[in-house]
mmCIF file of N, CA and C in Angstrom:
data_model
loop_
_atom_site.group_PDB
_atom_site.id
_atom_site.type_symbol
_atom_site.label_atom_id
_atom_site.label_comp_id
_atom_site.label_asym_id
_atom_site.label_seq_id
_atom_site.Cartn_x
_atom_site.Cartn_y
_atom_site.Cartn_z
ATOM 1 N N UNK A 1 88.492 45.145 87.770
ATOM 2 C CA UNK A 1 87.938 46.426 88.202
ATOM 3 C C UNK A 1 88.068 46.507 89.714
ATOM 4 N N UNK A 2 88.638 47.567 90.209
ATOM 5 C CA UNK A 2 88.843 47.684 91.640
ATOM 6 C C UNK A 2 88.057 48.799 92.300
ATOM 7 N N UNK A 3 87.515 49.742 91.555
ATOM 8 C CA UNK A 3 86.784 50.855 92.144
ATOM 9 C C UNK A 3 85.329 50.811 91.697
ATOM 10 N N UNK A 4 84.487 50.188 92.509
ATOM 11 C CA UNK A 4 83.065 50.122 92.182
ATOM 12 C C UNK A 4 82.401 51.458 92.467
ATOM 13 N N UNK A 5 81.399 51.777 91.649
ATOM 14 C CA UNK A 5 80.602 52.973 91.890
ATOM 15 C C UNK A 5 79.151 52.660 91.531
ATOM 16 N N UNK A 6 78.244 53.455 92.071
ATOM 17 C CA UNK A 6 76.818 53.249 91.820
ATOM 18 C C UNK A 6 76.563 53.305 90.315
ATOM 19 N N UNK A 7 75.816 52.324 89.834
ATOM 20 C CA UNK A 7 75.495 52.240 88.415
ATOM 21 C C UNK A 7 76.347 51.246 87.656
ATOM 22 N N UNK A 8 77.462 50.819 88.244
ATOM 23 C CA UNK A 8 78.309 49.829 87.565
ATOM 24 C C UNK A 8 77.556 48.520 87.384
ATOM 25 N N UNK A 9 77.733 47.898 86.227
ATOM 26 C CA UNK A 9 77.185 46.574 85.941
ATOM 27 C C UNK A 9 78.339 45.723 85.432
ATOM 28 N N UNK A 10 78.588 44.605 86.115
ATOM 29 C CA UNK A 10 79.690 43.711 85.749
ATOM 30 C C UNK A 10 79.147 42.324 85.457
ATOM 31 N N UNK A 11 79.678 41.686 84.439
ATOM 32 C CA UNK A 11 79.355 40.289 84.170
ATOM 33 C C UNK A 11 80.570 39.442 84.490
ATOM 34 N N UNK A 12 80.322 38.309 85.114
ATOM 35 C CA UNK A 12 81.391 37.364 85.380
ATOM 36 C C UNK A 12 81.506 36.384 84.234
ATOM 37 N N UNK A 13 82.529 35.557 84.283
ATOM 38 C CA UNK A 13 82.669 34.486 83.302
ATOM 39 C C UNK A 13 81.527 33.490 83.478
ATOM 40 N N UNK A 14 81.246 32.746 82.431
ATOM 41 C CA UNK A 14 80.208 31.714 82.483
ATOM 42 C C UNK A 14 80.818 30.392 82.948
ATOM 43 N N UNK A 15 79.960 29.532 83.477
ATOM 44 C CA UNK A 15 80.391 28.197 83.881
ATOM 45 C C UNK A 15 79.256 27.223 83.590
ATOM 46 N N UNK A 16 79.612 26.025 83.174
ATOM 47 C CA UNK A 16 78.631 24.961 82.952
ATOM 48 C C UNK A 16 78.605 24.084 84.197
ATOM 49 N N UNK A 17 77.422 23.925 84.776
ATOM 50 C CA UNK A 17 77.251 23.156 86.001
ATOM 51 C C UNK A 17 77.301 21.662 85.657
ATOM 52 N N UNK A 18 78.155 20.951 86.368
ATOM 53 C CA UNK A 18 78.398 19.537 86.072
ATOM 54 C C UNK A 18 78.040 18.649 87.266
ATOM 55 N N UNK A 19 78.088 17.367 87.018
ATOM 56 C CA UNK A 19 77.920 16.357 88.067
ATOM 57 C C UNK A 19 78.932 16.600 89.192
ATOM 58 N N UNK A 20 80.148 16.917 88.808
ATOM 59 C CA UNK A 20 81.213 17.167 89.777
ATOM 60 C C UNK A 20 80.823 18.301 90.729
ATOM 61 N N UNK A 21 80.281 19.390 90.195
ATOM 62 C CA UNK A 21 79.864 20.515 91.034
ATOM 63 C C UNK A 21 78.787 20.080 92.030
ATOM 64 N N UNK A 22 77.771 19.397 91.537
ATOM 65 C CA UNK A 22 76.623 19.035 92.379
ATOM 66 C C UNK A 22 77.028 18.041 93.464
ATOM 67 N N UNK A 23 77.740 17.002 93.098
ATOM 68 C CA UNK A 23 78.145 15.995 94.090
ATOM 69 C C UNK A 23 79.165 16.589 95.058
ATOM 70 N N UNK A 24 80.091 17.397 94.550
ATOM 71 C CA UNK A 24 81.065 18.051 95.424
ATOM 72 C C UNK A 24 80.391 18.973 96.426
ATOM 73 N N UNK A 25 79.403 19.743 95.962
ATOM 74 C CA UNK A 25 78.679 20.652 96.846
ATOM 75 C C UNK A 25 77.893 19.860 97.890
ATOM 76 N N UNK A 26 77.274 18.775 97.462
ATOM 77 C CA UNK A 26 76.548 17.922 98.409
ATOM 78 C C UNK A 26 77.501 17.399 99.486
ATOM 79 N N UNK A 27 78.685 16.983 99.084
ATOM 80 C CA UNK A 27 79.661 16.484 100.042
ATOM 81 C C UNK A 27 80.152 17.559 100.997
ATOM 82 N N UNK A 28 80.363 18.757 100.483
ATOM 83 C CA UNK A 28 80.827 19.859 101.340
ATOM 84 C C UNK A 28 79.770 20.310 102.336
ATOM 85 N N UNK A 29 78.512 20.317 101.913
ATOM 86 C CA UNK A 29 77.451 20.875 102.749
ATOM 87 C C UNK A 29 76.646 19.813 103.502
ATOM 88 N N UNK A 30 76.735 18.570 103.075
ATOM 89 C CA UNK A 30 75.898 17.527 103.672
ATOM 90 C C UNK A 30 74.486 17.518 103.129
ATOM 91 N N UNK A 31 74.232 18.307 102.076
ATOM 92 C CA UNK A 31 72.892 18.399 101.487
ATOM 93 C C UNK A 31 72.762 17.378 100.368
ATOM 94 N N UNK A 32 72.324 16.182 100.748
ATOM 95 C CA UNK A 32 72.130 15.104 99.776
ATOM 96 C C UNK A 32 70.648 14.922 99.458
ATOM 97 N N UNK A 33 69.910 16.020 99.423
ATOM 98 C CA UNK A 33 68.506 15.975 99.042
ATOM 99 C C UNK A 33 68.407 15.219 97.711
ATOM 100 N N UNK A 34 67.494 14.252 97.607
ATOM 101 C CA UNK A 34 67.401 13.469 96.377
ATOM 102 C C UNK A 34 67.065 14.287 95.129
ATOM 103 N N UNK A 35 66.536 15.500 95.294
ATOM 104 C CA UNK A 35 66.325 16.367 94.121
ATOM 105 C C UNK A 35 67.649 16.674 93.416
ATOM 106 N N UNK A 36 68.733 16.631 94.171
ATOM 107 C CA UNK A 36 70.048 16.964 93.625
ATOM 108 C C UNK A 36 70.859 15.740 93.219
ATOM 109 N N UNK A 37 70.652 14.600 93.889
ATOM 110 C CA UNK A 37 71.571 13.465 93.698
ATOM 111 C C UNK A 37 70.916 12.186 93.181
ATOM 112 N N UNK A 38 69.601 12.137 93.089
ATOM 113 C CA UNK A 38 68.920 10.900 92.682
ATOM 114 C C UNK A 38 67.995 11.179 91.488
ATOM 115 N N UNK A 39 68.468 10.819 90.306
ATOM 116 C CA UNK A 39 67.710 11.104 89.080
ATOM 117 C C UNK A 39 66.340 10.433 89.076
ATOM 118 N N UNK A 40 66.250 9.177 89.516
ATOM 119 C CA UNK A 40 64.963 8.467 89.527
ATOM 120 C C UNK A 40 63.949 9.191 90.418
ATOM 121 N N UNK A 41 64.377 9.578 91.587
ATOM 122 C CA UNK A 41 63.498 10.322 92.491
ATOM 123 C C UNK A 41 63.102 11.665 91.873
ATOM 124 N N UNK A 42 64.095 12.412 91.413
ATOM 125 C CA UNK A 42 63.854 13.776 90.910
ATOM 126 C C UNK A 42 62.957 13.779 89.677
ATOM 127 N N UNK A 43 63.036 12.722 88.854
ATOM 128 C CA UNK A 43 62.220 12.638 87.651
ATOM 129 C C UNK A 43 60.730 12.552 87.989
ATOM 130 N N UNK A 44 60.414 12.057 89.185
ATOM 131 C CA UNK A 44 59.020 11.888 89.604
ATOM 132 C C UNK A 44 58.448 13.136 90.275
ATOM 133 N N UNK A 45 59.248 14.182 90.359
ATOM 134 C CA UNK A 45 58.803 15.418 90.998
ATOM 135 C C UNK A 45 58.391 16.428 89.938
ATOM 136 N N UNK A 46 57.917 17.559 90.355
ATOM 137 C CA UNK A 46 57.568 18.640 89.435
ATOM 138 C C UNK A 46 58.770 19.204 88.697
ATOM 139 N N UNK A 47 59.974 18.855 89.147
ATOM 140 C CA UNK A 47 61.182 19.332 88.472
ATOM 141 C C UNK A 47 61.569 18.444 87.288
ATOM 142 N N UNK A 48 60.999 17.246 87.212
ATOM 143 C CA UNK A 48 61.234 16.322 86.081
ATOM 144 C C UNK A 48 62.705 16.001 85.857
ATOM 145 N N UNK A 49 63.462 15.886 86.926
ATOM 146 C CA UNK A 49 64.877 15.533 86.850
ATOM 147 C C UNK A 49 65.680 16.301 87.877
ATOM 148 N N UNK A 50 66.926 15.900 87.997
ATOM 149 C CA UNK A 50 67.804 16.508 89.007
ATOM 150 C C UNK A 50 68.041 17.990 88.738
ATOM 151 N N UNK A 51 68.187 18.725 89.823
ATOM 152 C CA UNK A 51 68.527 20.139 89.742
ATOM 153 C C UNK A 51 69.712 20.415 90.673
ATOM 154 N N UNK A 52 70.457 21.433 90.349
ATOM 155 C CA UNK A 52 71.571 21.850 91.197
ATOM 156 C C UNK A 52 71.020 22.541 92.448
ATOM 157 N N UNK A 53 71.786 22.498 93.504
ATOM 158 C CA UNK A 53 71.447 23.233 94.727
ATOM 159 C C UNK A 53 71.353 24.724 94.410
ATOM 160 N N UNK A 54 70.360 25.395 94.939
ATOM 161 C CA UNK A 54 70.259 26.839 94.753
ATOM 162 C C UNK A 54 71.485 27.555 95.294
ATOM 163 N N UNK A 55 71.951 27.111 96.451
ATOM 164 C CA UNK A 55 73.135 27.751 97.035
ATOM 165 C C UNK A 55 74.401 27.473 96.235
ATOM 166 N N UNK A 56 74.425 26.384 95.483
ATOM 167 C CA UNK A 56 75.548 26.142 94.574
ATOM 168 C C UNK A 56 75.551 27.196 93.472
ATOM 169 N N UNK A 57 74.400 27.466 92.900
ATOM 170 C CA UNK A 57 74.304 28.497 91.853
ATOM 171 C C UNK A 57 74.715 29.857 92.405
ATOM 172 N N UNK A 58 74.276 30.167 93.618
ATOM 173 C CA UNK A 58 74.655 31.425 94.259
ATOM 174 C C UNK A 58 76.166 31.477 94.496
ATOM 175 N N UNK A 59 76.725 30.398 95.005
ATOM 176 C CA UNK A 59 78.167 30.352 95.286
ATOM 177 C C UNK A 59 78.994 30.481 94.019
ATOM 178 N N UNK A 60 78.582 29.799 92.961
ATOM 179 C CA UNK A 60 79.302 29.913 91.686
ATOM 180 C C UNK A 60 79.215 31.343 91.157
ATOM 181 N N UNK A 61 78.028 31.927 91.216
ATOM 182 C CA UNK A 61 77.868 33.297 90.738
ATOM 183 C C UNK A 61 78.735 34.276 91.506
ATOM 184 N N UNK A 62 78.729 34.160 92.823
ATOM 185 C CA UNK A 62 79.529 35.062 93.652
ATOM 186 C C UNK A 62 81.022 34.839 93.414
ATOM 187 N N UNK A 63 81.419 33.588 93.289
ATOM 188 C CA UNK A 63 82.824 33.284 93.034
ATOM 189 C C UNK A 63 83.305 33.825 91.699
ATOM 190 N N UNK A 64 82.483 33.689 90.668
ATOM 191 C CA UNK A 64 82.874 34.185 89.344
ATOM 192 C C UNK A 64 82.939 35.707 89.307
ATOM 193 N N UNK A 65 82.026 36.373 90.017
ATOM 194 C CA UNK A 65 82.085 37.840 90.093
ATOM 195 C C UNK A 65 83.317 38.278 90.878
ATOM 196 N N UNK A 66 83.644 37.538 91.933
ATOM 197 C CA UNK A 66 84.790 37.945 92.763
ATOM 198 C C UNK A 66 86.099 37.903 91.984
ATOM 199 N N UNK A 67 86.139 37.155 90.888
ATOM 200 C CA UNK A 67 87.339 37.136 90.042
ATOM 201 C C UNK A 67 87.494 38.438 89.267
ATOM 202 N N UNK A 68 86.427 39.219 89.167
ATOM 203 C CA UNK A 68 86.456 40.480 88.415
ATOM 204 C C UNK A 68 86.753 41.687 89.305
ATOM 205 N N UNK A 69 86.570 41.528 90.597
ATOM 206 C CA UNK A 69 86.829 42.625 91.534
ATOM 207 C C UNK A 69 87.753 42.097 92.625
ATOM 208 N N UNK A 70 88.650 42.923 93.072
ATOM 209 C CA UNK A 70 89.609 42.489 94.092
ATOM 210 C C UNK A 70 89.590 43.480 95.247
ATOM 211 N N UNK A 71 89.838 42.977 96.441
ATOM 212 C CA UNK A 71 89.895 43.849 97.606
ATOM 213 C C UNK A 71 88.556 44.070 98.288
ATOM 214 N N UNK A 72 87.521 43.331 97.870
ATOM 215 C CA UNK A 72 86.193 43.452 98.473
ATOM 216 C C UNK A 72 85.910 42.209 99.308
ATOM 217 N N UNK A 73 85.071 42.378 100.331
ATOM 218 C CA UNK A 73 84.656 41.236 101.144
ATOM 219 C C UNK A 73 83.131 41.180 101.178
ATOM 220 N N UNK A 74 82.610 40.004 101.437
ATOM 221 C CA UNK A 74 81.157 39.825 101.526
ATOM 222 C C UNK A 74 80.714 40.218 102.925
ATOM 223 N N UNK A 75 79.948 41.278 103.015
ATOM 224 C CA UNK A 75 79.432 41.784 104.283
ATOM 225 C C UNK A 75 78.141 41.059 104.668
ATOM 226 N N UNK A 76 77.324 40.697 103.663
ATOM 227 C CA UNK A 76 76.106 39.964 103.974
ATOM 228 C C UNK A 76 75.123 39.910 102.816
ATOM 229 N N UNK A 77 74.031 39.212 103.071
ATOM 230 C CA UNK A 77 72.936 39.066 102.123
ATOM 231 C C UNK A 77 71.688 39.696 102.721
ATOM 232 N N UNK A 78 70.941 40.429 101.928
ATOM 233 C CA UNK A 78 69.659 40.945 102.387
ATOM 234 C C UNK A 78 68.496 40.133 101.835
ATOM 235 N N UNK A 79 68.668 39.542 100.656
ATOM 236 C CA UNK A 79 67.571 38.804 100.027
ATOM 237 C C UNK A 79 68.154 37.840 99.009
ATOM 238 N N UNK A 80 67.581 36.663 98.934
ATOM 239 C CA UNK A 80 67.947 35.692 97.902
ATOM 240 C C UNK A 80 66.657 35.049 97.416
ATOM 241 N N UNK A 81 66.478 35.033 96.092
ATOM 242 C CA UNK A 81 65.317 34.365 95.506
ATOM 243 C C UNK A 81 65.808 33.414 94.418
ATOM 244 N N UNK A 82 65.432 32.151 94.546
ATOM 245 C CA UNK A 82 65.762 31.153 93.531
ATOM 246 C C UNK A 82 64.564 31.061 92.592
ATOM 247 N N UNK A 83 64.722 31.593 91.394
ATOM 248 C CA UNK A 83 63.605 31.828 90.492
ATOM 249 C C UNK A 83 63.344 30.651 89.557
ATOM 250 N N UNK A 84 64.411 30.034 89.078
ATOM 251 C CA UNK A 84 64.295 28.962 88.097
ATOM 252 C C UNK A 84 65.388 27.933 88.370
ATOM 253 N N UNK A 85 65.092 26.644 88.218
ATOM 254 C CA UNK A 85 66.108 25.633 88.529
ATOM 255 C C UNK A 85 67.263 25.617 87.525
ATOM 256 N N UNK A 86 68.411 25.206 88.026
ATOM 257 C CA UNK A 86 69.597 24.973 87.198
ATOM 258 C C UNK A 86 69.790 23.466 87.121
ATOM 259 N N UNK A 87 69.908 22.966 85.902
ATOM 260 C CA UNK A 87 70.113 21.528 85.683
ATOM 261 C C UNK A 87 71.561 21.257 85.324
ATOM 262 N N UNK A 88 71.988 20.046 85.566
ATOM 263 C CA UNK A 88 73.324 19.655 85.150
ATOM 264 C C UNK A 88 73.433 19.870 83.642
ATOM 265 N N UNK A 89 74.507 20.516 83.225
ATOM 266 C CA UNK A 89 74.707 20.838 81.815
ATOM 267 C C UNK A 89 74.312 22.259 81.459
ATOM 268 N N UNK A 90 73.575 22.946 82.354
ATOM 269 C CA UNK A 90 73.231 24.348 82.109
ATOM 270 C C UNK A 90 74.461 25.234 82.292
ATOM 271 N N UNK A 91 74.565 26.243 81.460
ATOM 272 C CA UNK A 91 75.631 27.237 81.581
ATOM 273 C C UNK A 91 75.028 28.491 82.182
ATOM 274 N N UNK A 92 75.666 28.992 83.234
ATOM 275 C CA UNK A 92 75.163 30.167 83.934
ATOM 276 C C UNK A 92 76.206 31.279 83.935
ATOM 277 N N UNK A 93 75.724 32.511 84.011
ATOM 278 C CA UNK A 93 76.586 33.690 84.026
ATOM 279 C C UNK A 93 76.085 34.654 85.095
ATOM 280 N N UNK A 94 76.972 35.112 85.980
ATOM 281 C CA UNK A 94 76.554 36.075 86.992
ATOM 282 C C UNK A 94 76.647 37.516 86.494
ATOM 283 N N UNK A 95 75.805 38.360 87.059
ATOM 284 C CA UNK A 95 75.846 39.796 86.761
ATOM 285 C C UNK A 95 75.677 40.550 88.077
ATOM 286 N N UNK A 96 76.535 41.535 88.298
ATOM 287 C CA UNK A 96 76.496 42.349 89.505
ATOM 288 C C UNK A 96 76.172 43.788 89.133
ATOM 289 N N UNK A 97 75.182 44.372 89.807
ATOM 290 C CA UNK A 97 74.825 45.775 89.623
ATOM 291 C C UNK A 97 74.995 46.487 90.959
ATOM 292 N N UNK A 98 75.760 47.567 90.962
ATOM 293 C CA UNK A 98 75.975 48.343 92.184
ATOM 294 C C UNK A 98 74.852 49.372 92.313
ATOM 295 N N UNK A 99 74.090 49.274 93.400
ATOM 296 C CA UNK A 99 72.914 50.123 93.588
ATOM 297 C C UNK A 99 73.139 51.287 94.552
ATOM 298 N N UNK A 100 73.894 51.061 95.611
ATOM 299 C CA UNK A 100 74.093 52.088 96.636
ATOM 300 C C UNK A 100 75.481 51.941 97.249
ATOM 301 N N UNK A 101 76.001 53.040 97.788
ATOM 302 C CA UNK A 101 77.253 53.033 98.537
ATOM 303 C C UNK A 101 77.002 53.720 99.875
ATOM 304 N N UNK A 102 77.688 53.224 100.904
ATOM 305 C CA UNK A 102 77.589 53.840 102.229
ATOM 306 C C UNK A 102 78.979 53.865 102.851
ATOM 307 N N UNK A 103 79.474 55.057 103.114
ATOM 308 C CA UNK A 103 80.772 55.198 103.760
ATOM 309 C C UNK A 103 80.642 54.967 105.252
ATOM 310 N N UNK A 104 81.552 54.174 105.781
ATOM 311 C CA UNK A 104 81.680 53.963 107.221
ATOM 312 C C UNK A 104 83.088 54.412 107.617
ATOM 313 N N UNK A 105 83.387 54.360 108.906
ATOM 314 C CA UNK A 105 84.696 54.839 109.373
ATOM 315 C C UNK A 105 85.867 54.127 108.704
ATOM 316 N N UNK A 106 85.854 52.802 108.717
ATOM 317 C CA UNK A 106 87.009 52.038 108.244
ATOM 318 C C UNK A 106 86.793 51.351 106.900
ATOM 319 N N UNK A 107 85.563 51.362 106.423
ATOM 320 C CA UNK A 107 85.268 50.680 105.163
ATOM 321 C C UNK A 107 84.071 51.326 104.482
ATOM 322 N N UNK A 108 83.872 50.956 103.229
ATOM 323 C CA UNK A 108 82.716 51.390 102.448
ATOM 324 C C UNK A 108 81.879 50.168 102.129
ATOM 325 N N UNK A 109 80.563 50.300 102.239
ATOM 326 C CA UNK A 109 79.642 49.221 101.889
ATOM 327 C C UNK A 109 79.003 49.514 100.544
ATOM 328 N N UNK A 110 78.785 48.460 99.765
ATOM 329 C CA UNK A 110 78.183 48.549 98.441
ATOM 330 C C UNK A 110 76.988 47.600 98.410
ATOM 331 N N UNK A 111 75.791 48.166 98.300
ATOM 332 C CA UNK A 111 74.583 47.340 98.172
ATOM 333 C C UNK A 111 74.409 47.026 96.697
ATOM 334 N N UNK A 112 74.378 45.748 96.376
ATOM 335 C CA UNK A 112 74.394 45.303 94.980
ATOM 336 C C UNK A 112 73.293 44.272 94.721
ATOM 337 N N UNK A 113 72.943 44.153 93.463
ATOM 338 C CA UNK A 113 72.092 43.056 93.009
ATOM 339 C C UNK A 113 72.992 42.057 92.297
ATOM 340 N N UNK A 114 72.958 40.813 92.757
ATOM 341 C CA UNK A 114 73.663 39.734 92.081
ATOM 342 C C UNK A 114 72.617 38.856 91.419
ATOM 343 N N UNK A 115 72.669 38.781 90.098
ATOM 344 C CA UNK A 115 71.762 37.923 89.337
ATOM 345 C C UNK A 115 72.581 36.830 88.681
ATOM 346 N N UNK A 116 71.974 35.675 88.529
ATOM 347 C CA UNK A 116 72.587 34.593 87.769
ATOM 348 C C UNK A 116 71.602 34.228 86.665
ATOM 349 N N UNK A 117 72.123 34.207 85.439
ATOM 350 C CA UNK A 117 71.282 34.009 84.262
ATOM 351 C C UNK A 117 71.721 32.743 83.538
ATOM 352 N N UNK A 118 70.734 31.952 83.141
ATOM 353 C CA UNK A 118 71.003 30.729 82.391
ATOM 354 C C UNK A 118 71.167 31.075 80.915
ATOM 355 N N UNK A 119 72.170 30.502 80.283
ATOM 356 C CA UNK A 119 72.398 30.744 78.855
ATOM 357 C C UNK A 119 71.160 30.329 78.065
ATOM 358 N N UNK A 120 70.661 31.272 77.271
ATOM 359 C CA UNK A 120 69.498 30.992 76.442
ATOM 360 C C UNK A 120 68.214 30.838 77.223
ATOM 361 N N UNK A 121 68.244 31.241 78.468
ATOM 362 C CA UNK A 121 67.059 31.038 79.283
ATOM 363 C C UNK A 121 66.871 32.135 80.300
ATOM 364 N N UNK A 122 66.130 31.813 81.332
ATOM 365 C CA UNK A 122 65.749 32.841 82.297
ATOM 366 C C UNK A 122 66.816 33.117 83.346
ATOM 367 N N UNK A 123 66.536 34.146 84.112
ATOM 368 C CA UNK A 123 67.310 34.414 85.323
ATOM 369 C C UNK A 123 67.002 33.268 86.283
ATOM 370 N N UNK A 124 68.038 32.727 86.921
ATOM 371 C CA UNK A 124 67.811 31.608 87.838
ATOM 372 C C UNK A 124 67.810 32.040 89.292
ATOM 373 N N UNK A 125 68.482 33.141 89.588
ATOM 374 C CA UNK A 125 68.417 33.672 90.943
ATOM 375 C C UNK A 125 68.665 35.163 90.938
ATOM 376 N N UNK A 126 68.152 35.788 91.979
ATOM 377 C CA UNK A 126 68.322 37.223 92.165
ATOM 378 C C UNK A 126 68.564 37.433 93.649
ATOM 379 N N UNK A 127 69.607 38.178 93.974
ATOM 380 C CA UNK A 127 69.918 38.393 95.384
ATOM 381 C C UNK A 127 70.405 39.818 95.600
ATOM 382 N N UNK A 128 70.158 40.302 96.804
ATOM 383 C CA UNK A 128 70.714 41.577 97.228
ATOM 384 C C UNK A 128 71.858 41.247 98.169
ATOM 385 N N UNK A 129 73.056 41.672 97.785
ATOM 386 C CA UNK A 129 74.228 41.389 98.603
ATOM 387 C C UNK A 129 74.899 42.710 98.981
ATOM 388 N N UNK A 130 75.615 42.654 100.076
ATOM 389 C CA UNK A 130 76.376 43.811 100.531
ATOM 390 C C UNK A 130 77.858 43.436 100.482
ATOM 391 N N UNK A 131 78.604 44.179 99.690
ATOM 392 C CA UNK A 131 80.052 44.016 99.646
ATOM 393 C C UNK A 131 80.684 45.132 100.461
ATOM 394 N N UNK A 132 81.856 44.873 100.998
ATOM 395 C CA UNK A 132 82.594 45.884 101.732
ATOM 396 C C UNK A 132 83.996 46.015 101.191
ATOM 397 N N UNK A 133 84.569 47.170 101.436
ATOM 398 C CA UNK A 133 85.964 47.406 101.046
ATOM 399 C C UNK A 133 86.612 48.291 102.104
ATOM 400 N N UNK A 134 87.713 47.814 102.642
ATOM 401 C CA UNK A 134 88.437 48.569 103.655
ATOM 402 C C UNK A 134 89.015 49.820 103.028
ATOM 403 N N UNK A 135 89.009 50.909 103.796
ATOM 404 C CA UNK A 135 89.616 52.142 103.337
ATOM 405 C C UNK A 135 91.123 52.049 103.550
ATOM 406 N N UNK A 136 91.854 52.727 102.708
ATOM 407 C CA UNK A 136 93.311 52.744 102.837
ATOM 408 C C UNK A 136 93.698 53.495 104.114
ATOM 409 N N UNK A 137 94.633 52.950 104.830
ATOM 410 C CA UNK A 137 95.098 53.577 106.089
ATOM 411 C C UNK A 137 96.146 54.607 105.820
#
């Protein structure tokens, strides 16, 4: 889909979060918080085991949605809420809802809600993102 409009709702492909994702993300970001990489430590917390990085879930969701739309760029984030943890082995699916459009001189901005939902479970994150698209010259 290349022409977003207010009211559009898109679902991205699903992905199962693995050890590879979590350790790779930790290596890329330097975030080796034991909640993500140390099962013994994480089991003793209120999370009762390791959880994926919230920003990993956000990145996967945004990446999977970006495969459905082309020619858009990420202008920014207005809000991100991590609602429920994602565990290794959980399958998540992103959903994008277009809420508003704003025309500018050289591009159009799209205020959207990006949600990530766990298969058979709750929404794990909710964010307000702004996408942009350059106007044709």
